[in-house]
Tab-separated table of C-alpha atoms in Angstrom:
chain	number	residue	atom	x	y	z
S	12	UNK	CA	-106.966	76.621	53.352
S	13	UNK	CA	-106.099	75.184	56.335
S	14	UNK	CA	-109.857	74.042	57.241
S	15	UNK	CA	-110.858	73.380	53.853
S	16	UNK	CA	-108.278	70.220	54.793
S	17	UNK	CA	-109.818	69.106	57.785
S	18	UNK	CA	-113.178	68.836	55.731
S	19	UNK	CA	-110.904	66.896	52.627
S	20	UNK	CA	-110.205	64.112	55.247
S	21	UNK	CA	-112.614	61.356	56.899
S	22	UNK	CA	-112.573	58.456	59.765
S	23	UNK	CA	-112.873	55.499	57.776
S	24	UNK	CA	-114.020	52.670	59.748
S	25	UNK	CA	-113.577	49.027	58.321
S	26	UNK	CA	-115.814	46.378	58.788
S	27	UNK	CA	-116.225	42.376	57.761
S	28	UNK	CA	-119.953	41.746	57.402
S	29	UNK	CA	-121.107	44.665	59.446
S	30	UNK	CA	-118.793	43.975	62.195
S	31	UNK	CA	-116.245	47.263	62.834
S	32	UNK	CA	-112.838	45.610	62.601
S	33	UNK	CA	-110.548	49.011	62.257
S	34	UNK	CA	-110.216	52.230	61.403
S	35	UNK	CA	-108.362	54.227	58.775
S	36	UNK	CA	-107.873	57.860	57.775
S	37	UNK	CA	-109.480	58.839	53.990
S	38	UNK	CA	-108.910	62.430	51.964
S	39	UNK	CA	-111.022	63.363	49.192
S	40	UNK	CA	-109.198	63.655	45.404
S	41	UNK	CA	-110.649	65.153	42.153
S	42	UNK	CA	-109.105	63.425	39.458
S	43	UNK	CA	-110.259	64.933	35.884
S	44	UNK	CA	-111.921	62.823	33.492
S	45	UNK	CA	-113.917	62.599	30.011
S	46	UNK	CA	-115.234	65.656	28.996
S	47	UNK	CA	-114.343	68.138	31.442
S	48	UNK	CA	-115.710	66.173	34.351
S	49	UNK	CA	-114.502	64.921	37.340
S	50	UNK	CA	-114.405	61.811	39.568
S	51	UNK	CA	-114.646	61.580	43.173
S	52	UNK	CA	-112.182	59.150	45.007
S	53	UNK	CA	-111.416	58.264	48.655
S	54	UNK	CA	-107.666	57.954	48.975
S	55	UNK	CA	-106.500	55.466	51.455
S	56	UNK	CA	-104.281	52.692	52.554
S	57	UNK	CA	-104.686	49.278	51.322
S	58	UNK	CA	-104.224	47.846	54.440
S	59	UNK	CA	-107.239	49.592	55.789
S	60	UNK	CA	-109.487	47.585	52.942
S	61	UNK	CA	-107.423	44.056	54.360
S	62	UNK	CA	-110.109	41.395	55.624
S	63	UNK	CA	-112.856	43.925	54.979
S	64	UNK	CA	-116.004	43.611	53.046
S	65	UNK	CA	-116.531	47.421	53.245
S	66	UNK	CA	-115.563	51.266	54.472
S	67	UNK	CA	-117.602	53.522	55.947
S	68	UNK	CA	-117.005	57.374	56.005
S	69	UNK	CA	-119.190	59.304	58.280
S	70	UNK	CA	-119.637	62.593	55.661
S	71	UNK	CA	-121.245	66.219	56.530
S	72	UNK	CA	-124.429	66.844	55.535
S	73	UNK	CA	-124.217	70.108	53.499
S	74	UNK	CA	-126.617	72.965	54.560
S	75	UNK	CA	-126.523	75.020	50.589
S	76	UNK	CA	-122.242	75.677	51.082
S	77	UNK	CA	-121.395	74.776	54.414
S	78	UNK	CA	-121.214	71.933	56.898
S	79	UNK	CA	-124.976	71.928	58.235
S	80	UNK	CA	-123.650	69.939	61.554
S	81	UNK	CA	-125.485	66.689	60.724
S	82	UNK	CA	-123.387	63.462	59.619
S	83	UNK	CA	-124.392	60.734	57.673
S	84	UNK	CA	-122.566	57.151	57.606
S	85	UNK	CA	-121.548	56.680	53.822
S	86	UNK	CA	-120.501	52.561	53.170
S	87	UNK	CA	-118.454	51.761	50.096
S	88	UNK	CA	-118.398	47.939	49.565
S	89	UNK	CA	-115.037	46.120	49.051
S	90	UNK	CA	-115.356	44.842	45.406
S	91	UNK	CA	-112.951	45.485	42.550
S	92	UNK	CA	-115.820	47.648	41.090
S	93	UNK	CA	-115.552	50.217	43.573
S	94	UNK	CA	-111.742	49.908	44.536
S	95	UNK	CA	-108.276	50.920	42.131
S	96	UNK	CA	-105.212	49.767	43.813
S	97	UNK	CA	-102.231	51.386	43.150
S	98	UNK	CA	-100.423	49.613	40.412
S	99	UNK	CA	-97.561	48.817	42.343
S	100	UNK	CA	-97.806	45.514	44.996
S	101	UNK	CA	-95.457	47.234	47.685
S	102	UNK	CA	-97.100	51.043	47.468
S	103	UNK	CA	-100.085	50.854	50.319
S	104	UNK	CA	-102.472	53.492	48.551
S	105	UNK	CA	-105.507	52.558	47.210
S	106	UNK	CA	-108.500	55.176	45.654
S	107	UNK	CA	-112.382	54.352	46.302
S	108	UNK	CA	-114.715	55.418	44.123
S	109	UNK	CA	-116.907	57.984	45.730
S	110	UNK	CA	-119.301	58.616	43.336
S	111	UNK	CA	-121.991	56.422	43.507
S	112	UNK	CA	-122.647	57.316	47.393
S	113	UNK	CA	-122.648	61.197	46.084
S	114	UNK	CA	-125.575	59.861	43.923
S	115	UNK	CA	-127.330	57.810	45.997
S	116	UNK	CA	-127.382	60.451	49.004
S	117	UNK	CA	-128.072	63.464	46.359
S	118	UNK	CA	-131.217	61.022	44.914
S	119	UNK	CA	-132.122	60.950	48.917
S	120	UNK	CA	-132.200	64.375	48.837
S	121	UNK	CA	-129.216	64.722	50.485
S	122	UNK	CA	-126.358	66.899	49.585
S	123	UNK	CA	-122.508	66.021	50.942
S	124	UNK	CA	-120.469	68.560	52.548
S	125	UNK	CA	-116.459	68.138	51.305
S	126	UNK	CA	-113.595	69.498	50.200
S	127	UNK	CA	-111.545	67.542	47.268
S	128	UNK	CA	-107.813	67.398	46.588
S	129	UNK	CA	-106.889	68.400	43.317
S	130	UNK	CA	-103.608	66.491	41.900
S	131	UNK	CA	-101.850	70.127	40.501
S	132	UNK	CA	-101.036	70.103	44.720
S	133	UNK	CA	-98.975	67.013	44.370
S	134	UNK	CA	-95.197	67.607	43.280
S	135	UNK	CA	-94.269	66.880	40.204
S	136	UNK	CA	-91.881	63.759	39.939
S	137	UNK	CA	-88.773	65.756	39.310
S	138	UNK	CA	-89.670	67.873	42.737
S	139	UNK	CA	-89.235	65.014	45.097
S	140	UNK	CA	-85.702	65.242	45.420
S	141	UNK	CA	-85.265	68.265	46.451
S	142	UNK	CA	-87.962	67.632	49.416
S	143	UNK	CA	-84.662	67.031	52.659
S	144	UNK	CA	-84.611	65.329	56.415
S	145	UNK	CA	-86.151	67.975	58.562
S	146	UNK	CA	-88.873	69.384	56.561
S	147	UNK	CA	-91.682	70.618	58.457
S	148	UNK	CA	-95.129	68.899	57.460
S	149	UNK	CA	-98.367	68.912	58.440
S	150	UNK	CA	-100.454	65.959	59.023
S	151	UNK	CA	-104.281	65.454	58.955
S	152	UNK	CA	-105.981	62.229	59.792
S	153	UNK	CA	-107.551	59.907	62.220
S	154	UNK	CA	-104.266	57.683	63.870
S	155	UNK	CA	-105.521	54.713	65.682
S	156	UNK	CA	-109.213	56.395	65.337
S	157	UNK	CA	-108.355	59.029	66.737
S	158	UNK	CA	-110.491	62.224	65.737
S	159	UNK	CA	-113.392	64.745	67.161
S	160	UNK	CA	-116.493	62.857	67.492
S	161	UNK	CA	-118.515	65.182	67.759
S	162	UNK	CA	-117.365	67.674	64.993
S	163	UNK	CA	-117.346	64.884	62.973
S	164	UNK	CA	-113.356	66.136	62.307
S	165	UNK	CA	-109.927	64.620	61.834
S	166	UNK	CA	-106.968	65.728	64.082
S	167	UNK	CA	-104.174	68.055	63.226
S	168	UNK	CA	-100.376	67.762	64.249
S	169	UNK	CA	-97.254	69.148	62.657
S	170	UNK	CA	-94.126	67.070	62.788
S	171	UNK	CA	-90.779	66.768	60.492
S	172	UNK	CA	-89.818	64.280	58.058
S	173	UNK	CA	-87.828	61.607	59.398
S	174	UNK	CA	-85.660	60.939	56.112
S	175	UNK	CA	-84.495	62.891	52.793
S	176	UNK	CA	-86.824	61.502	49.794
S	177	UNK	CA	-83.841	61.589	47.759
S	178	UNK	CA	-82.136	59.078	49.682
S	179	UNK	CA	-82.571	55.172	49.661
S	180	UNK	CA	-84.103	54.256	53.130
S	181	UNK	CA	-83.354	51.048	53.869
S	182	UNK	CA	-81.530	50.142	50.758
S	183	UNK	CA	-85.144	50.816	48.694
S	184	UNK	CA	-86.522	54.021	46.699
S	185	UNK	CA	-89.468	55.841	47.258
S	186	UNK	CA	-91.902	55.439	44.749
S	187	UNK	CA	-92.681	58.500	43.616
């Protein structure tokens, strides 16, 4: 499980007309949709999008089912087409839809190497408050841009939480 994470998360790197302006952390998420199929998303922070005109992922080239050890640069433009923002202003999640760069490298003849989230691994609303100040988690990502180059992999740290969900920090609610 634990490295099928490391290959559900990416180095996003923002740019504004080709020019690298910052960098972001990404996971992949498999959201169901007509008909039994399902859609392809790049979860991510708003802010990462801000002043952007695109994100670029740098994927793994899959060798049949494994990482082959190639990378390929994968750009998603920043147009309302290709971007959902969470529905509310002050939550800083946004999704980017994935899909057309799975078709455009699979009609190059190239095949993606990843690992989605499925939502049944988020808690259910009702869960939340039980989740307490203290808890152990693990985090996977790329902080500050941080991440190994040449494994093409994000970094792993464990850490607590600095709060109780169930509490107001700050006098506001988390939105979950």
């Amino acid at each position: 499980m634990a490295e099928q994470l490391l290959y559900s998360t990416v180095k996003l790197t923002s740019s504004s007309n080709g020019v690298p302006s910052s960098t972001g952390t990404g996971f992949f998420m498999s959201f169901p949709f007509d008909g039994g199929r399902n859609v392809i998303v790049l979860i991510t922070n708003k802010h990462v999008l801000n002043g952007a005109t695109a994100v670029t992922a740098v994927c793994h080239v899959a060798e049949g089912d494994t990482p082959s050890g190639r990378f390929l640069p994968c750009t998603i433009a920043n147009r309302p087409e290709f971007v959902v923002h969470h529905p509310a202003a002050d939550v800083d999640l946004c999704a980017l839809i994935f899909g057309p760069i799975l078709n455009q490298a699979y009609e190059a003849g190239t095949s993606l190497f990843f690992r989605s989230i499925d939502p049944s691994l988020i808690p259910e609303p009702q869960d939340w408050e039980f989740f307490d100040a203290i808890e152990d988690v693990t985090m996977i990502g790329c902080p500050r841009g941080i991440s190994d180059e040449v494994n093409n992999l994000p970094i792993v740290r464990r850490g607590i939480t600095a709060s109780a969900l169930s509490k107001k920090y700050n006098g506001k609610r988390s939105s979950w």
